[in-house]
Coordinates of N, CA and C and ligand atoms in Angstrom, one line a residue:
X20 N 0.9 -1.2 0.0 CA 0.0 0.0 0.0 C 0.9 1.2 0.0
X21 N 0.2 2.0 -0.8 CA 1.2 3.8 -0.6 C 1.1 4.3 0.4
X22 N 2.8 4.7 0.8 CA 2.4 5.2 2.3 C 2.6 6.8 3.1
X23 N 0.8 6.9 3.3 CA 0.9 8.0 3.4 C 0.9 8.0 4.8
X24 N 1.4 7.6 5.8 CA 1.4 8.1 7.0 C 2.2 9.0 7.7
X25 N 1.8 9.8 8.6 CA 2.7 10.3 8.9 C 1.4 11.8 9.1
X26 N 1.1 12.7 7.8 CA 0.7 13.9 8.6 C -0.4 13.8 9.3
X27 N -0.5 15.0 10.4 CA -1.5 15.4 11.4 C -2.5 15.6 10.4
X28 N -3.8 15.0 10.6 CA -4.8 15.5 9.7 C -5.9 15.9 10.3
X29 N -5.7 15.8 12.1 CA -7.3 16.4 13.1 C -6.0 16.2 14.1
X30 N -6.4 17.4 14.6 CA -5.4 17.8 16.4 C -6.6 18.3 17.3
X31 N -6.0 17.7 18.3 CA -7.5 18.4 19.6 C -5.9 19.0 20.6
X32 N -6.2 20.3 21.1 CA -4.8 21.2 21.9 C -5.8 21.6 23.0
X33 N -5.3 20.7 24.3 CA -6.3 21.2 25.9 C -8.0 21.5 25.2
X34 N -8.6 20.7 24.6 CA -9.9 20.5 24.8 C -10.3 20.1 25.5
X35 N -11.8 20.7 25.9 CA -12.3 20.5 27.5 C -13.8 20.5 26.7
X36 N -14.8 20.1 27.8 CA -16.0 20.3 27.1 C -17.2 20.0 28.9
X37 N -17.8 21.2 28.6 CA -18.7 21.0 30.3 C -19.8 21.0 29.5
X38 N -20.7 20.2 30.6 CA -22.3 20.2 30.2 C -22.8 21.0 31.1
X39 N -24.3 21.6 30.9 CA -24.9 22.2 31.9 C -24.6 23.0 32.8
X40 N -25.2 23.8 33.7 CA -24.6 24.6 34.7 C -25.2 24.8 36.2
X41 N -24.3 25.0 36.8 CA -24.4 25.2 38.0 C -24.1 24.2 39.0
X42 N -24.9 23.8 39.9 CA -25.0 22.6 40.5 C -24.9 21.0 39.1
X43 N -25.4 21.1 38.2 CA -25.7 20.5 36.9 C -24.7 20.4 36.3
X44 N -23.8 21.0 36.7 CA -22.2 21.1 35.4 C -21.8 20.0 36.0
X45 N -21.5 19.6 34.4 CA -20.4 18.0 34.4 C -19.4 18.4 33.3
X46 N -17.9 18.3 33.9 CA -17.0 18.4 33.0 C -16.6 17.2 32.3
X47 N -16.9 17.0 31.0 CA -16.6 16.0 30.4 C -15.1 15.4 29.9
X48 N -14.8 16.4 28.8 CA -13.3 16.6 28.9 C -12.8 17.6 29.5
X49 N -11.5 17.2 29.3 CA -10.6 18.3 30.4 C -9.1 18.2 29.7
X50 N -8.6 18.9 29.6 CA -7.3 19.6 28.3 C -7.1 17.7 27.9
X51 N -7.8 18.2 26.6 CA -7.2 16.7 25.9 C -6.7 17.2 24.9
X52 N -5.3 16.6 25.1 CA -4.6 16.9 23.3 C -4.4 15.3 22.6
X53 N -4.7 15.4 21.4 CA -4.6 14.4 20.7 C -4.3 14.5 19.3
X54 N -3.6 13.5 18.3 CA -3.5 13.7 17.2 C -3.8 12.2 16.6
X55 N -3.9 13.0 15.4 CA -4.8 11.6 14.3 C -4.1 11.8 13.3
X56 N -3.7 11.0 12.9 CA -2.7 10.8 11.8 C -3.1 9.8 10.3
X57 N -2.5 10.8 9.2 CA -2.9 9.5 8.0 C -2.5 8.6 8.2
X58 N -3.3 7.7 7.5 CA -2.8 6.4 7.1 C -3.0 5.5 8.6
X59 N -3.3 6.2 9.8 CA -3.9 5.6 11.0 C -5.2 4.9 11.3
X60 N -5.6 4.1 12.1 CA -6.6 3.7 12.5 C -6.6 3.7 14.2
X61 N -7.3 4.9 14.8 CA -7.1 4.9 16.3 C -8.3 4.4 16.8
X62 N -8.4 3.6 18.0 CA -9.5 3.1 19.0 C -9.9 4.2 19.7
X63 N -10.8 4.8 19.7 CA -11.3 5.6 21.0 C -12.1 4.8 22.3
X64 N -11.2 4.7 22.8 CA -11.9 3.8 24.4 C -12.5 4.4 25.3
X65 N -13.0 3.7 26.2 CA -13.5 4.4 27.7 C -14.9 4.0 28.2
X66 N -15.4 4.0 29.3 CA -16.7 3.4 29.7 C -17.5 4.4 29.3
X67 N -18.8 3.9 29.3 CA -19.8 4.8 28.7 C -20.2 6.0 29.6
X68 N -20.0 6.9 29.0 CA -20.7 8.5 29.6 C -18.7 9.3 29.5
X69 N -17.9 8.6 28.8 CA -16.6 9.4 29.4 C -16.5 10.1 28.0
X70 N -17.0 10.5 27.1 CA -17.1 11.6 26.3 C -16.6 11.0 25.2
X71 N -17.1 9.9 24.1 CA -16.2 8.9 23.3 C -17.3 10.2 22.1
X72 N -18.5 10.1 22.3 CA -19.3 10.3 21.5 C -19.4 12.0 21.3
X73 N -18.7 12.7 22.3 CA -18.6 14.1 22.9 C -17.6 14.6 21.9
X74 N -16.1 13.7 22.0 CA -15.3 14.0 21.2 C -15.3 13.9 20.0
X75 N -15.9 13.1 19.6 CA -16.0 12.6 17.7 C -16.7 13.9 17.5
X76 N -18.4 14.2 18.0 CA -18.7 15.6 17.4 C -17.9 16.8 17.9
X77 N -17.4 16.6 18.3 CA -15.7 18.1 18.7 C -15.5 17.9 17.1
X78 N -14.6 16.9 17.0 CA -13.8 16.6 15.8 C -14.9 16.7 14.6
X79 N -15.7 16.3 14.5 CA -16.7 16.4 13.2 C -17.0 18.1 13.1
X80 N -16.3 18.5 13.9 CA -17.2 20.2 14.0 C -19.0 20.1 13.8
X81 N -19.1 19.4 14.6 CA -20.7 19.2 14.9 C -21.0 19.7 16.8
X82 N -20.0 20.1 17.3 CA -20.3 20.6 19.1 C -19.2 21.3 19.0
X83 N -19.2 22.5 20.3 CA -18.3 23.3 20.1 C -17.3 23.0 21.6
X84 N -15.9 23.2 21.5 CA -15.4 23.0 22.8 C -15.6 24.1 23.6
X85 N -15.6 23.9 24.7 CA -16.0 24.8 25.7 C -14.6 25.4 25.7
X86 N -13.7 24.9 25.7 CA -12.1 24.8 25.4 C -11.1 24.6 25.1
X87 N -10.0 25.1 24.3 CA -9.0 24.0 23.5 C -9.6 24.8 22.0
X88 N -8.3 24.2 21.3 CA -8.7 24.3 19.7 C -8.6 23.2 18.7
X89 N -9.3 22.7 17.8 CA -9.4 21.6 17.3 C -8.9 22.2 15.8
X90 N -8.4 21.4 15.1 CA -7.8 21.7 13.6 C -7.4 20.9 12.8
X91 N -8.5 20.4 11.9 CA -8.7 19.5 10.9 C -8.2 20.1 9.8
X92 N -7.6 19.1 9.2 CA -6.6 19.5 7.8 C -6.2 21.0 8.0
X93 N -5.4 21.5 9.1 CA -5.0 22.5 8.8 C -5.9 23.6 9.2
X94 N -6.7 23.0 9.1 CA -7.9 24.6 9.0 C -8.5 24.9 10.9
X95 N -7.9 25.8 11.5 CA -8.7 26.0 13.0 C -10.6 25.9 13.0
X96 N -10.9 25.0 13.7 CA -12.3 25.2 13.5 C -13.0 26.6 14.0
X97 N -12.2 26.9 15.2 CA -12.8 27.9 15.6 C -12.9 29.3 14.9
X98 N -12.0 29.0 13.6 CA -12.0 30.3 12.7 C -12.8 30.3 11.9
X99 N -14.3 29.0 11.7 CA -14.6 28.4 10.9 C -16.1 29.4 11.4
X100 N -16.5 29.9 9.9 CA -18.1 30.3 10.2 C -19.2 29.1 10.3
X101 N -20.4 29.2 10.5 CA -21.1 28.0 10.0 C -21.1 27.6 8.6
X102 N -21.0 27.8 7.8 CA -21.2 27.9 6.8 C -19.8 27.1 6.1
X103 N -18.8 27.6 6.7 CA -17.3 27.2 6.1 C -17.3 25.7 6.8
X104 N -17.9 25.5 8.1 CA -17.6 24.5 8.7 C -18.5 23.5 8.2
X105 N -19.8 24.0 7.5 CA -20.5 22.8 6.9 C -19.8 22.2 5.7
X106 N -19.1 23.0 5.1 CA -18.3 22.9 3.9 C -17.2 22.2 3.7
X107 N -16.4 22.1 5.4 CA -15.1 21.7 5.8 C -15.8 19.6 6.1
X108 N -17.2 20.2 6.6 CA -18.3 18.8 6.8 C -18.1 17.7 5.6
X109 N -18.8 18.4 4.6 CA -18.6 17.6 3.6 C -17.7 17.6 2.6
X110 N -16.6 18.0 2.6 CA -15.7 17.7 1.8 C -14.5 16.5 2.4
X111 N -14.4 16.8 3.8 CA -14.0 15.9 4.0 C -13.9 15.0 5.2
X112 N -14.7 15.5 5.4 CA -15.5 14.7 6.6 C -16.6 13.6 6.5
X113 N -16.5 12.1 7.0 CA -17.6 11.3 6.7 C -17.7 10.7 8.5
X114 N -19.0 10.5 9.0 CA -19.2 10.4 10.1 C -20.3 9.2 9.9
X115 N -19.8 8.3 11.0 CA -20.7 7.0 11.2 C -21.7 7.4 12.4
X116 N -22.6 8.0 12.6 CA -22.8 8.4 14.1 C -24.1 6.3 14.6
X117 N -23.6 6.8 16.1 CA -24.3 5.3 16.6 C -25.7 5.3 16.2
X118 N -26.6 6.0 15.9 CA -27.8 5.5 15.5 C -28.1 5.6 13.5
X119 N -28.3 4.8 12.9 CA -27.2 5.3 11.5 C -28.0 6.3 11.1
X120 N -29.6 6.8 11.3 CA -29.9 7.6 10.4 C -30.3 7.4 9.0
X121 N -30.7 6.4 9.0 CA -31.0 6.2 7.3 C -32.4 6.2 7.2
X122 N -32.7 6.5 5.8 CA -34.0 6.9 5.0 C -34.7 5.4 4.6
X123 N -36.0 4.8 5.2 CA -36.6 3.5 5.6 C -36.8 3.5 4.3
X124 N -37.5 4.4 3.1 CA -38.3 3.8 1.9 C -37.1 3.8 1.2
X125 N -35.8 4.5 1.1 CA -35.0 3.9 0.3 C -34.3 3.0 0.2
X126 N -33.5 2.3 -1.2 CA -32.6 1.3 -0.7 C -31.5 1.5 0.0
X127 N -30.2 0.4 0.2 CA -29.4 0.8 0.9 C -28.5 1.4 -0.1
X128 N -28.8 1.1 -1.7 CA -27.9 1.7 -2.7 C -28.2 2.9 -2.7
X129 N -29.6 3.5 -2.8 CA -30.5 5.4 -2.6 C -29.6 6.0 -1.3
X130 N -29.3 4.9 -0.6 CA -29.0 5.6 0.7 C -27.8 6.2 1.0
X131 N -26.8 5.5 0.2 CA -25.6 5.8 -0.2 C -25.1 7.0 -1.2
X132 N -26.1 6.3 -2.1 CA -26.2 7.2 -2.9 C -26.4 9.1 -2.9
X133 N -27.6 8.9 -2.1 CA -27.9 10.1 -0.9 C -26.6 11.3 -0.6
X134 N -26.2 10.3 -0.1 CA -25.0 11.0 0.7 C -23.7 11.5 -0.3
X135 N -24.0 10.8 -1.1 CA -22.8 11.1 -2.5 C -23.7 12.6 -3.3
X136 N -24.7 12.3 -3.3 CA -25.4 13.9 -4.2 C -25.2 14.9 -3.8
X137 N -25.1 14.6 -2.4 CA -24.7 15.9 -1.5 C -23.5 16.4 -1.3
X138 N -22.8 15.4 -2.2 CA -21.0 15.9 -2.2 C -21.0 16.1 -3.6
X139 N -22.1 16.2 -4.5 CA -21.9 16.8 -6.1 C -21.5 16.1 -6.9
X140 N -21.3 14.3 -6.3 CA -20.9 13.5 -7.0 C -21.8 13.2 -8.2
X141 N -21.8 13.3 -10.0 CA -22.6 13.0 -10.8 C -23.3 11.2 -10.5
X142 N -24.7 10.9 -10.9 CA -25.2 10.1 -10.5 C -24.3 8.3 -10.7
X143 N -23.7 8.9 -11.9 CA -23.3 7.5 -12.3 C -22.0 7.0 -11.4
X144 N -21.2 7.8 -11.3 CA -20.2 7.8 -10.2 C -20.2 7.1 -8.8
X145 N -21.7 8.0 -8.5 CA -22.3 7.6 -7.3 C -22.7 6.4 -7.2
X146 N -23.6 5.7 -8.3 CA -24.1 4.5 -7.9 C -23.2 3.3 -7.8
X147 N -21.8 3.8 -9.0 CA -20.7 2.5 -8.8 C -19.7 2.7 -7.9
X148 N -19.3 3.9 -6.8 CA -19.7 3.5 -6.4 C -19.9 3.6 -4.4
X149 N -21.2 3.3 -5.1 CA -22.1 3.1 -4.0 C -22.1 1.5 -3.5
X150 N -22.4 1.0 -4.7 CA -22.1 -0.6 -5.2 C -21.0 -1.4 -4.5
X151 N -20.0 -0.5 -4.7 CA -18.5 -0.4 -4.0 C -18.7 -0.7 -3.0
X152 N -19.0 0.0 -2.0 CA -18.8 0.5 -0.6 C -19.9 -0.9 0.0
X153 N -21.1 -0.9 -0.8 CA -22.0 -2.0 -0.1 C -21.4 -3.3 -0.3
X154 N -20.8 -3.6 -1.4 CA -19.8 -4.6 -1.7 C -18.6 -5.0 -0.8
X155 N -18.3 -3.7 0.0 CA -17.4 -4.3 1.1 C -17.5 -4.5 2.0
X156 N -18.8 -4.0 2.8 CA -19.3 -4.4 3.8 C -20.2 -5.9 3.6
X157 N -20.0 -6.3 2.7 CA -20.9 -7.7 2.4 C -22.4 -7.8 2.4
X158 N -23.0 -6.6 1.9 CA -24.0 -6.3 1.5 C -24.4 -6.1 -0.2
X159 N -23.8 -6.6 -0.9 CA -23.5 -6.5 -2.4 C -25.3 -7.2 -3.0
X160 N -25.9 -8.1 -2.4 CA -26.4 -8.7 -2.5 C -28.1 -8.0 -1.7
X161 N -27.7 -7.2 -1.2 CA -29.0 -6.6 -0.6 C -28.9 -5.3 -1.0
X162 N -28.1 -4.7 -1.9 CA -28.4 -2.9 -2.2 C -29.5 -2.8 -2.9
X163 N -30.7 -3.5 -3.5 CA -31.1 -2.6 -4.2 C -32.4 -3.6 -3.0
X164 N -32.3 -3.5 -1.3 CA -33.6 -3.5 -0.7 C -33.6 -2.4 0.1
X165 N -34.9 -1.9 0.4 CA -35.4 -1.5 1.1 C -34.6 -0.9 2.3
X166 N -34.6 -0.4 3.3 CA -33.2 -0.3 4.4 C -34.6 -0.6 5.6
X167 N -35.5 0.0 5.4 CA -36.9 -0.5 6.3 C -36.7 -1.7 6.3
X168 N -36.3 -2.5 5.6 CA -36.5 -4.1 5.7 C -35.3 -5.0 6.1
X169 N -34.2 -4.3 5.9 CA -33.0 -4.6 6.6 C -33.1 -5.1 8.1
X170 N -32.2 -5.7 8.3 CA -31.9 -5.7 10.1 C -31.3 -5.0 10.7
X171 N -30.9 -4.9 12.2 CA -30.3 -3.6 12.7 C -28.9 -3.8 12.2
X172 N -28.3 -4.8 12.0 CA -26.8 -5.2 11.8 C -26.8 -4.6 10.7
X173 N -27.2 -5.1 9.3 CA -27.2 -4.4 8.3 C -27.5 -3.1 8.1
X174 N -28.6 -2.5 8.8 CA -28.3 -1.0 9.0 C -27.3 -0.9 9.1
X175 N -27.1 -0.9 10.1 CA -25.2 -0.1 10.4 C -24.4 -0.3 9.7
X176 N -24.8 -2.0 8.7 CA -22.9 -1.3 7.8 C -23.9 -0.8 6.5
X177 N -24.8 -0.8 6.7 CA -25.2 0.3 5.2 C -24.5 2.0 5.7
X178 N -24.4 1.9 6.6 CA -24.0 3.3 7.5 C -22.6 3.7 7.2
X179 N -22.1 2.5 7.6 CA -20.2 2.2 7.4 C -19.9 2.4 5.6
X180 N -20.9 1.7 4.9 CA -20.9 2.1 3.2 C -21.1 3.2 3.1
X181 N -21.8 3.9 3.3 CA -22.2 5.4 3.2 C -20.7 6.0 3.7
X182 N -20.2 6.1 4.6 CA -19.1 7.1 5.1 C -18.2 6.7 4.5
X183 N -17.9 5.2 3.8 CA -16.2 4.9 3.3 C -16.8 5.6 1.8
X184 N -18.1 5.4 1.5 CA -18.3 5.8 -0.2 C -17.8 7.3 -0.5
X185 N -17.6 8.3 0.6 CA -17.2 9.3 0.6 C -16.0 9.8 0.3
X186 N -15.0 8.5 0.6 CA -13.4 9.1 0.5 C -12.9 10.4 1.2
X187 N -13.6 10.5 2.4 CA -13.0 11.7 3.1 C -12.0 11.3 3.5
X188 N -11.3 12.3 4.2 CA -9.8 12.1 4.7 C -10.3 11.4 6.4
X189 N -10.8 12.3 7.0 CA -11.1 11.9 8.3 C -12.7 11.4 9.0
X190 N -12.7 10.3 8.8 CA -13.9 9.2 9.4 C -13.8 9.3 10.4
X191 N -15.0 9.4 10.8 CA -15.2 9.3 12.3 C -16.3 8.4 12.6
X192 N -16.2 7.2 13.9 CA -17.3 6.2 13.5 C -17.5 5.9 15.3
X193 N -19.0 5.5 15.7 CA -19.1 6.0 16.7 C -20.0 4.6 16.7
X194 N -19.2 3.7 17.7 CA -19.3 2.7 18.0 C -20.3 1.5 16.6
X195 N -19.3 1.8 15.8 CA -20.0 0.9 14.7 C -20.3 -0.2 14.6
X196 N -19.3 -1.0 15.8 CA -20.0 -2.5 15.3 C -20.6 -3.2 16.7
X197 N -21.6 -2.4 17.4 CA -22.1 -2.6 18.1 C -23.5 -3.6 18.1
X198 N -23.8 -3.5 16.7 CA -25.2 -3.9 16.7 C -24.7 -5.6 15.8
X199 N -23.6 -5.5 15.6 CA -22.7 -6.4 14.5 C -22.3 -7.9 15.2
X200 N -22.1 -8.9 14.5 CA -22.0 -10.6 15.4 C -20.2 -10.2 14.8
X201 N -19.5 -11.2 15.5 CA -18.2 -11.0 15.1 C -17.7 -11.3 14.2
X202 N -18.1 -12.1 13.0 CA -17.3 -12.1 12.2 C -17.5 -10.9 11.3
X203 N -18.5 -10.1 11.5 CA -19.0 -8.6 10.3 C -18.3 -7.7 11.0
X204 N -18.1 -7.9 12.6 CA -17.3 -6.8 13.4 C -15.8 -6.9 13.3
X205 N -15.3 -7.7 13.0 CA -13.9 -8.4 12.4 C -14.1 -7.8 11.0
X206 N -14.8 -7.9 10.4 CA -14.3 -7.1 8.5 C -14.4 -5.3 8.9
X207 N -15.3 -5.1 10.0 CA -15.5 -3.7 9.4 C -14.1 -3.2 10.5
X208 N -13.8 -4.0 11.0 CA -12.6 -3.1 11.9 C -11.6 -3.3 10.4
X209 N -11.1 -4.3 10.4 CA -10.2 -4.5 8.9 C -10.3 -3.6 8.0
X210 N -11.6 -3.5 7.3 CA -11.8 -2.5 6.4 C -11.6 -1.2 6.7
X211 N -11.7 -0.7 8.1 CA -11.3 0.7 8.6 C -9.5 0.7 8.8
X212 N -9.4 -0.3 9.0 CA -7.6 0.2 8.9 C -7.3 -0.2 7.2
X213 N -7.9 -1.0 6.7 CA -7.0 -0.5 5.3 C -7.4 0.7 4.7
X214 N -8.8 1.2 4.8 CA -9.2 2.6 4.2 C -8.1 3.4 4.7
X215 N -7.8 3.7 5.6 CA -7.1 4.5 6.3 C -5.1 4.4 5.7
X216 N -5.2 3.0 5.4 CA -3.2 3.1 4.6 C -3.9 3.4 3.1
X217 N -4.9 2.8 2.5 CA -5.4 3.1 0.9 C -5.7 4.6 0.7
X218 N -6.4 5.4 1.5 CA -6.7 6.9 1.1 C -5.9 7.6 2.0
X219 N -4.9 7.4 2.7 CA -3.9 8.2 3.6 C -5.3 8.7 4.7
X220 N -6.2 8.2 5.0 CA -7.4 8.9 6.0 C -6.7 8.7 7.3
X221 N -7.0 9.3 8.3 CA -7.4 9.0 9.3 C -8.6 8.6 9.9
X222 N -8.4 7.2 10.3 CA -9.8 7.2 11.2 C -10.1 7.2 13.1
X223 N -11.2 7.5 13.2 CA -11.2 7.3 14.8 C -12.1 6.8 15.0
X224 N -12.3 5.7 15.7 CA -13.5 5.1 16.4 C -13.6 4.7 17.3
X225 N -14.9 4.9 17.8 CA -15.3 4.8 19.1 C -15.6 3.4 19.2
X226 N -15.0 2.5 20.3 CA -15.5 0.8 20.4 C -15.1 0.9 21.7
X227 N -15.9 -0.4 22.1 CA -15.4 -1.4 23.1 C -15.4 -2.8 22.7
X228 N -15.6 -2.7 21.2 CA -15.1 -3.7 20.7 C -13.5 -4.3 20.5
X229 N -13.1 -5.2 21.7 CA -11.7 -6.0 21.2 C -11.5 -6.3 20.0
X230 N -12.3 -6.9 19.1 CA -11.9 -7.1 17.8 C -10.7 -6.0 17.0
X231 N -12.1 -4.5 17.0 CA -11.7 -3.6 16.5 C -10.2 -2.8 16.9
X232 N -10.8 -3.2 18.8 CA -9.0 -2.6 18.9 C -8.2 -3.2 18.3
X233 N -8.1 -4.4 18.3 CA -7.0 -5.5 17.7 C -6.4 -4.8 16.6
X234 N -7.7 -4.3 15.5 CA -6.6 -3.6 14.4 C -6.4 -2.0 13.9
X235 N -6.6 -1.7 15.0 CA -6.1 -0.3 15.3 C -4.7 -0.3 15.7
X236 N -3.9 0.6 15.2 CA -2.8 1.6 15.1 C -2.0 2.0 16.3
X237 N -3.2 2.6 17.2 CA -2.9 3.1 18.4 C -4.6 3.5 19.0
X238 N -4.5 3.4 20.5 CA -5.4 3.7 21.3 C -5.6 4.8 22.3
X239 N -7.1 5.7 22.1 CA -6.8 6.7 22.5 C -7.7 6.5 23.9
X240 N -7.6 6.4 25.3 CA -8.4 6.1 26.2 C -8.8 7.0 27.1
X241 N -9.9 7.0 27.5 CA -10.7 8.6 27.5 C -11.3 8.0 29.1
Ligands
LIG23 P1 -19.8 8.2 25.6 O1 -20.0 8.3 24.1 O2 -18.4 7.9 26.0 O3 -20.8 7.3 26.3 P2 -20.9 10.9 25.7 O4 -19.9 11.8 25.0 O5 -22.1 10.5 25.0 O6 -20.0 9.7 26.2 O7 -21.3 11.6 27.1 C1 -20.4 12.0 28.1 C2 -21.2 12.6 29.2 O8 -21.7 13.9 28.8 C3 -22.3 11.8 29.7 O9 -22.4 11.9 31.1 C4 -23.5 12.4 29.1 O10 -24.7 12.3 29.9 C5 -23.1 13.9 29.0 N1 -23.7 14.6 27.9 C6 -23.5 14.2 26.6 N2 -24.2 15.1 25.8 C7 -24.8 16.0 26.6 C8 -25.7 17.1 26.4 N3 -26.0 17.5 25.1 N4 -26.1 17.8 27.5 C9 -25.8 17.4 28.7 N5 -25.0 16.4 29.0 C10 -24.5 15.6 28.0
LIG24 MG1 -21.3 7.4 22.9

């Protein structure tokens, strides 16, 4: 594989992030610095409620840090209007979030596909591939059903197809193979570390999946 590892492609510097206020405030993070590197595949660990899901929208520029500065490809988010930051969203940003979000009357190929129109991809492009992407999650054989008719497992890697069909640089996946038996949770960890040496990406994901750590890079524990 070509090896692009090596640059910083998402930095978190003393990010902190509190909920609520007063008696109510919970500090969630507290100066976290971190780096994500191409051609990486990092584990994001930690028991549930310790900010796994807090930090990915930090990094997606989807939540704002209470503190710290975050800076994806270069670009400071905080310098980022709404508008630049939706733009920084989809160009190169693809996000797995834990509930997948998909559209029930379409297929899982529309659904993918979806997500590609919205990056200006022309249709034909999109559907091969869309094709692609369901092809490697081992759904080649169910793209043109329904996603209403799917199961929850298959939901989710129609989810995981949707974000690799993107080719963003930095994926962010938020406990993906949760709903997954292990041999599906064993490809999609695999498949996230070679996306990651194939398109120089960085990925981050959130698991408490052993599997997944297994083929992760490095581990970030929260
Ligand atoms: P994890 O993904 O590791 O389970 P989360 O990032 O979802 O952790 O949540 C971390 C903590 O922050 C939890 O205690 C959660 O209740 C709290 N939290 C998350 N989102 C909000 C919010 N929007 N408002 C208030 N508290 C929140
Ligand atoms: Mg979470």
């Amino acid at each position: 594989a070509p090896d692009h590892k090596g640059a910083v492609l998402a930095e978190a510097r003393g990010v902190g992030k509190r909920y609520g206020e007063g008696a109510r405030e919970s500090l969630v993070l507290d100066g976290l610095d971190a780096e994500f590197r191409a051609g990486r595949l990092t584990a994001l660990t930690g028991p549930s409620g310790s900010g796994k899901t807090t930090l990915l929208h930090i990094l997606g520029g989807l939540r704002e840090p209470s503190a710290g500065d975050v800076t994806i490809l270069g670009r400071a988010l905080a310098e980022l209007d709404r508008e630049e930051r939706a733009a920084l969203r989809r160009d190169e940003i693809a996000f797995i979030p834990q509930d997948p979000g998909l559209t029930p009357f379409l297929s899982a190929r529309e659904n993918v596909e979806v997500a590609l129109a919205l990056r200006e991809l022309g249709a034909d492009e999109a559907r091969e591939r869309a094709l692609e992407a369901l092809s490697a999650v081992g759904l080649a054989e169910r793209a043109e059903q329904r996603v209403g008719r799917l199961s929850a497992g298959e939901r989710q890697r129609v989810a995981v197809a949707r974000a690799l069909a993107a080719e963003a640089k930095l994926l962010l996946a938020d406990e993906p193979t949760a709903r997954l038996d292990e041999a599906n949770a064993l490809a999609v960890g695999a498949l996230f570390g070679r996306y990651a040496r194939e398109h120089g990406a960085a990925v981050v994901c959130a698991t408490h999946d052993p599997l997944v750590v297994a083929e992760a890079d490095g581990v970030l524990a929260l």
